[in-house]
Amino acid sequence: MGKQLFLILNFVLLWWWSSITISGSYSQNQTDRLALASFKNAIHEDPFGVLSSWNDSTHHCEWQGVFCSKRHPGRVTSLVLRSQGLEGFLSAHIGNLSFLRVMVLQNNSFHGEIQPQIGNLFQLRNLDLSNNSFRGPIPSNLSHRLNLEILNLIDNQLVWGIHFDLGSLTRLKQLLLSKNSLVGPIPRWIGNLSQLQELSLAENELSGEIPKELSRLKRLILFQLRSNKLTGEVPTGILNVSDLHVFSVSHNQLWGIFLNDVGTASPSLYFLGASYNLFTGMIPSTLTNATGLKNLILLNNNFHGPIPKNLGSLKGLYVIALGLNQLQDDLSFISSLANCSNLKTLGVEWNLIHGSLPRSFSNLSTIKRISMSGNHIKGSLPLALGNLFNLSFLGLIDNFLTDCIPHSIGALSNLQQLHLSRNMFTGEIPSSIGNITSLGLLDLSSNIFQGYIPQSLGNCKQLIELDFSNNNLIGSVPAEIVGLSSLSIALSLANNNLSGSLPLQVGSLKNLGKLDLSYNRLTGLIPASISECLVLERLHLEANSFHGQIPEALRPLRGLKELDLSNNNFSGPIPSFLAELPLLEYLNLSFNQLEGQVLEHGVFLNASSVSIYGNTKLCGGVPSLKLPLCKSSSSKKSSSTKARVIYWVAGTLLCLALLLLCLAIFYHKKKQTTTIASTSLSFENQFLRISYEELLRATNRFSETNSIGKGRYGTVFKGILDGGATVAIKVLNLMQRGALRSFISECRTLGTIRHRNLVKILSVCSGVDFRGNDFKALIYEFMANESLEEWLHLGTIG
Ligand SMILES: *[C@@H]1O[C@H](CO)[C@@H](O)[C@H](O)[C@H]1NC(C)=O
Ligand SMILES: *[C@@H]1O[C@H](CO)[C@@H](O)[C@H](O)[C@H]1NC(C)=O
Ligand SMILES: *[C@@H]1O[C@H](CO)[C@@H](O)[C@H](O)[C@H]1NC(C)=O
Ligand SMILES: *[C@@H]1O[C@H](CO)[C@@H](O)[C@H](O)[C@H]1NC(C)=O
Ligand SMILES: *[C@@H]1O[C@H](CO)[C@@H](O)[C@H](O)[C@H]1NC(C)=O
Ligand SMILES: *[C@@H]1O[C@H](CO)[C@@H](O)[C@H](O)[C@H]1NC(C)=O
Ligand SMILES: *[C@@H]1O[C@H](CO)[C@@H](O)[C@H](O)[C@H]1NC(C)=O
Ligand SMILES: *[C@@H]1O[C@H](CO)[C@@H](O)[C@H](O)[C@H]1NC(C)=O
Ligand SMILES: *[C@@H]1O[C@H](CO)[C@@H](O)[C@H](O)[C@H]1NC(C)=O
Ligand SMILES: *[C@@H]1O[C@H](CO)[C@@H](O)[C@H](O)[C@H]1NC(C)=O
Ligand SMILES: *[C@@H]1O[C@H](CO)[C@@H](O)[C@H](O)[C@H]1NC(C)=O
Ligand SMILES: *[C@@H]1O[C@H](CO)[C@@H](O)[C@H](O)[C@H]1NC(C)=O
C-alpha cells in the first residue's frame, strides 16, 4: 500500500518535472509573442524601462509582467504592469492573447479607446484598466466574457452609457466604473449579477432612478453611487444585506425616507453616506443595530426630529456629520458619546439644536473637529474646555452663547481654527489664547468682548486670519499683532473703540490681503511702512481720526482693489498715483479736507467707483462728479498758439526718446537670445525677482530628485533659492494643451488662490530658457507635506 503510494507520488513528480522542462524549451507558437510585440510597439513612453526586458534575446514568458501557462507552453495567461508610467495606446492585437485570464494595467497613462478586440479574450477573469486615460465607450462585446469576475475601469475618461447587457456575466464580483463620464440610467440587469460584491459607479453623470432590482444583490459589500445625478427613492431592502460595508449615495438628488431600513442593516456596515440629497424622515434609534458603524454622514438633507440618545452605543463612531438639516433637539446625545473612543468629528451645524453644552462635552477627548454653528445653543462654554486637547477646529458661529471664554482654552494646543462670531460672549479675550501657537484662524467678531486686545496673540505665528470686529474692545492696536507677518487673509479690528495710532510694525504685514481698522478712534499719520504691505487688496481706515496727506507710501500697493479713507481728517491734494493703481475699483475719500484738482483718468473715470463728497475744496474731475471747474485749467485757452509750439517741441523730443528706447530694446533682445537666456517678470514690483538661472541652481538643474509631483500641466520641483528660502516651483509643460491657459488663470487669480488655499505665490517667472523655448513657472512658498497634495491638485485645475 505504502509502496504503491510512493510510486504514484513519484509518477506525479515526474510528470510535473517534465511539464516544467517542456515549458522550459517553449513551443514554437509565435501568436502571443507577436501580440505582445505589437502591445509594446503601441507604447511610446516607458520611463522605468520595464519593457526593455521585452527583447529578442529573451523568451516572451520571461518578459517582465508576463506570465505564461504551464499546461499550454508559450501561451500568456497574465499581463500585469501596474504603475509603470506607460504611455500609449492599447494595441488591438491584445485580442490574440486568447489564453489571457488577467490583465492589469492600473495607474499608467494609456489613452485612446479600449479596443473591442478585448472581447475576444474568452478566458478573461480580471480586467483592471483603472487610473488611465482611456476614452470612448466601454466596449460592448465584453458582455460575452462569461468568466469575467473583476471589471475595473475606475478613473478613466469613458463616455456614453452602460447601455449593453452585462447581465449574463454571472460570475462578476466587482463592477467598478467610478470616475468616468458615463451618462444615462443604471441598467436593471445589474440586479441579475447575483455574485456581485462591489458596485462602484460614483463620480459619473448617471441619471434616473436606482433600479429596485439592485436590492436582489445579496452579496454586496460595497455600494457606491456618490456624485451622480440620480433621482427618486432608494429602493427598500438595499441596506438589508448581510455583509454590506459601504453604502454611499451622497451628492445626488434622491429623496424619500430610507433610514428606517438601516435598522435591519448589517453589523458590518461601517460607512453610511447620504449627504447632499433631499432625504426626509427622522434618524431612527434602530440605527444602532448597525453596530459597526463608523461614518454617519447625512449632511445637507431634510432630516428632522431628534438625534437618537443612544448614538454613543455605536462605539466605533469616527465621524458624525448631521449638519444642514432640520434636526430639533438639545445636546443631551453628547453624554452618550463618552465611550466612543475613536470619535474625531462631530457636526450638527445649521440645524435647530437648542439647550446648552452639557458638561460631558469636555470629555470628548479624542475629538478633532466640532461644528455646531447656526443653532440656538445658549449658556457658556464649559470651564474644562481645555480638556479637548486634540481639538483642531471649533465652530460655534451664530448661536446664543454668553459669558467669558474660559481661560483653559489656552491648553488647546492643537487648535487651528476658532470660530465664535455672532454670539453674545462678554468679558475680556483671555490672554491664554496666545498659548495656542497652532492657531491659524481666530474669529471672535460680533460679540460683546471688552477690554484690551491681548498682546500675547503675537505668539500665534501661524495666524493667517484674525477678526475681532464688532466688539467693544478698547486700548491701542498692539504692535505685536500688526507685526504678525503670517497674517495673509485678513486682519479686522473694525467697529471697536480702539484708540492711539497705527503702529509702525504694520509694515510686517507683507502677505496680508485685507486690513480693516474702520470705525474706531485711531489717530495720527499712516506709517510710511505701509508701503511694504505689497499684496494688500482691501484697505479700510474709514471713520477714524487719521490726519496728514494721503501718503505716497500707498503708491507701491499695486494690488489695491478697495481703498476707503473716508471720514478722517486727511488733507492736501489727491495724489496722482491713485489713478494709476491698475486694479482699484472702489475708492472712498469722502468727508476729509482734501483740496485741489480731482484726477480724470484711472479709477476717477468711473464716477460710481469713486466717492469724494464732503471735501469742500476739490474741483475738476469728470463732469458726473459735478464739482466746480478748477481755475488753472480755464486759463489755458488764452495762450493756445504758444501751447501748440510747446506741444510740437515736446512731441518731437518724445519721438526721439521712443526711437532710442526701441533700439535699446532691440539690442537687448538680441543679446538675450545669443548669449545667456534671461527672464522677465510679468508682475514687477509685487514679487521677488527670480531668474531662470536661479531656478536652475535652486532645483539642481530641475533634477529628478527635486521633483515632488506631477500635475496635468506641469511638474513641481522643490528648490532652495540663493537667499536660502525653500520654495516649490511649478514648471509648466507648455506643450500640454491648456497649460498656458492654466498659467494665465493662476496669475490672474493670484490673490484668490492665496486666500482660498493658503498657498502663497511668491513669484512668477516667464521668459525663455537656455534653448530659447518659452518657459513659464510659478514659484510658491513651500508647504509641509501634509497640505502638499491638496495644492498640487489645485495646480492642476485648468
Ligand atoms: C498557435 O496557437 C494558435 C492558437 O492556439 C493555433 O491556432 C495555432 O495553430 C498554433 N500554431 C502553432 C504553430 O502551433
Ligand atoms: C534583454 O532582456 C534581458 C532580461 O531583462 C536583459 O538582461 C538584456 O540586457 C536585454 N537585452 C537587450 C539587448 O536589451
Ligand atoms: C502611480 O504610478 C506612479 C508612477 O507612474 C507612481 O509614482 C505612483 O506612486 C502610483 N500611484 C499609486 C497610488 O500607486
Ligand atoms: C492578431 O490580431 C490582429 C488584429 O485583431 C490580426 O489582424 C492579426 O492577424 C492577428 N495576428 C495573429 C498572429 O494572429
Ligand atoms: C487612482 O487615482 C485615484 C485618484 O484619482 C487615487 O486616489 C488612487 O490612489 C489611484 N490609484 C492608483 C493605484 O494609482
Ligand atoms: C468584438 O468586436 C470586434 C470589433 O467590432 C470584433 O472584431 C470581435 O470579433 C468582437 N468579438 C466578439 C466576441 O464579439
Ligand atoms: C434577469 O434574470 C431573469 C431570470 O433570472 C430574467 O428573466 C430577466 O430578464 C433578467 N433581467 C435582465 C434585465 O436581464
Ligand atoms: C430583510 O431581510 C430579511 C431576511 O433576509 C427579511 O426577512 C426582511 O423582510 C428584509 N427586510 C426588508 C425591508 O427587505
Ligand atoms: C434593532 O434594534 C431594535 C431596538 O433598538 C431591536 O428591537 C431590533 O430587534 C433590532 N433589529 C435587529 C434586526 O437586530
Ligand atoms: C461606557 O461604558 C461603560 C462600561 O462599558 C458603561 O458602564 C457606561 O454606561 C458607558 N457610558 C455610556 C455613556 O454609554
Ligand atoms: C468626564 O470625565 C471625568 C474623568 O475623566 C469623569 O469624572 C466625569 O464623570 C465625566 N463626566 C461626564 C459628564 O461624563
Ligand atoms: C500659557 O503659557 C504661560 C507661559 O507661557 C503659562 O504661564 C500659562 O499657564 C499658560 N496658560 C494656559 C492656559 O495654558
PDB file of N, CA, C and O and ligand atoms in Angstrom, residues 263-265 285-289 310, ligand 9:
ATOM      1  N   GLY A 263     -32.199  50.024  10.281  1.00  0.00           N
ATOM      2  CA  GLY A 263     -32.451  49.196  11.458  1.00  0.00           C
ATOM      3  C   GLY A 263     -32.189  47.731  11.201  1.00  0.00           C
ATOM      4  O   GLY A 263     -31.825  46.985  12.123  1.00  0.00           O
ATOM      5  N   THR A 264     -32.355  47.301   9.944  1.00  0.00           N
ATOM      6  CA  THR A 264     -32.118  45.892   9.632  1.00  0.00           C
ATOM      7  C   THR A 264     -30.746  45.692   8.993  1.00  0.00           C
ATOM      8  O   THR A 264     -30.398  44.599   8.584  1.00  0.00           O
ATOM      9  N   ALA A 265     -29.988  46.780   8.900  1.00  0.00           N
ATOM     10  CA  ALA A 265     -28.723  46.695   8.182  1.00  0.00           C
ATOM     11  C   ALA A 265     -27.738  45.793   8.903  1.00  0.00           C
ATOM     12  O   ALA A 265     -27.906  45.452  10.058  1.00  0.00           O
ATOM     13  N   SER A 285     -33.778  55.378  15.958  1.00  0.00           N
ATOM     14  CA  SER A 285     -32.864  54.921  17.013  1.00  0.00           C
ATOM     15  C   SER A 285     -32.383  53.503  16.717  1.00  0.00           C
ATOM     16  O   SER A 285     -31.391  53.048  17.272  1.00  0.00           O
ATOM     17  N   THR A 286     -33.098  52.805  15.775  1.00  0.00           N
ATOM     18  CA  THR A 286     -32.645  51.465  15.387  1.00  0.00           C
ATOM     19  C   THR A 286     -31.337  51.528  14.601  1.00  0.00           C
ATOM     20  O   THR A 286     -30.727  50.502  14.319  1.00  0.00           O
ATOM     21  N   LEU A 287     -30.920  52.730  14.265  1.00  0.00           N
ATOM     22  CA  LEU A 287     -29.631  52.914  13.602  1.00  0.00           C
ATOM     23  C   LEU A 287     -28.534  52.172  14.349  1.00  0.00           C
ATOM     24  O   LEU A 287     -27.580  51.668  13.763  1.00  0.00           O
ATOM     25  N   THR A 288     -28.703  52.099  15.661  1.00  0.00           N
ATOM     26  CA  THR A 288     -27.656  51.482  16.483  1.00  0.00           C
ATOM     27  C   THR A 288     -27.613  49.970  16.309  1.00  0.00           C
ATOM     28  O   THR A 288     -26.732  49.318  16.870  1.00  0.00           O
ATOM     29  N   ASN A 289     -28.529  49.412  15.493  1.00  0.00           N
ATOM     30  CA  ASN A 289     -28.397  47.992  15.143  1.00  0.00           C
ATOM     31  C   ASN A 289     -27.195  47.776  14.238  1.00  0.00           C
ATOM     32  O   ASN A 289     -26.654  46.674  14.173  1.00  0.00           O
ATOM     33  N   ASN A 310     -29.140  57.233  22.038  1.00  0.00           N
ATOM     34  CA  ASN A 310     -28.231  56.105  22.248  1.00  0.00           C
ATOM     35  C   ASN A 310     -27.142  56.027  21.185  1.00  0.00           C
ATOM     36  O   ASN A 310     -26.490  55.003  21.030  1.00  0.00           O
TER      37      ASN A 310
HETATM   38  C1  LIG B   9     -32.843  46.641  16.093  1.00  0.00           C
HETATM   39  O1  LIG B   9     -32.894  47.294  17.329  1.00  0.00           O
HETATM   40  C2  LIG B   9     -34.110  47.232  17.985  1.00  0.00           C
HETATM   41  C3  LIG B   9     -34.004  48.063  19.233  1.00  0.00           C
HETATM   42  O2  LIG B   9     -33.134  49.094  19.083  1.00  0.00           O
HETATM   43  C4  LIG B   9     -34.445  45.802  18.288  1.00  0.00           C
HETATM   44  O3  LIG B   9     -35.720  45.747  18.883  1.00  0.00           O
HETATM   45  C5  LIG B   9     -34.476  45.022  16.999  1.00  0.00           C
HETATM   46  O4  LIG B   9     -34.669  43.657  17.259  1.00  0.00           O
HETATM   47  C6  LIG B   9     -33.170  45.179  16.275  1.00  0.00           C
HETATM   48  N1  LIG B   9     -33.282  44.552  14.985  1.00  0.00           N
HETATM   49  C7  LIG B   9     -32.389  43.705  14.536  1.00  0.00           C
HETATM   50  C8  LIG B   9     -32.599  43.157  13.185  1.00  0.00           C
HETATM   51  O5  LIG B   9     -31.407  43.419  15.186  1.00  0.00           O
END
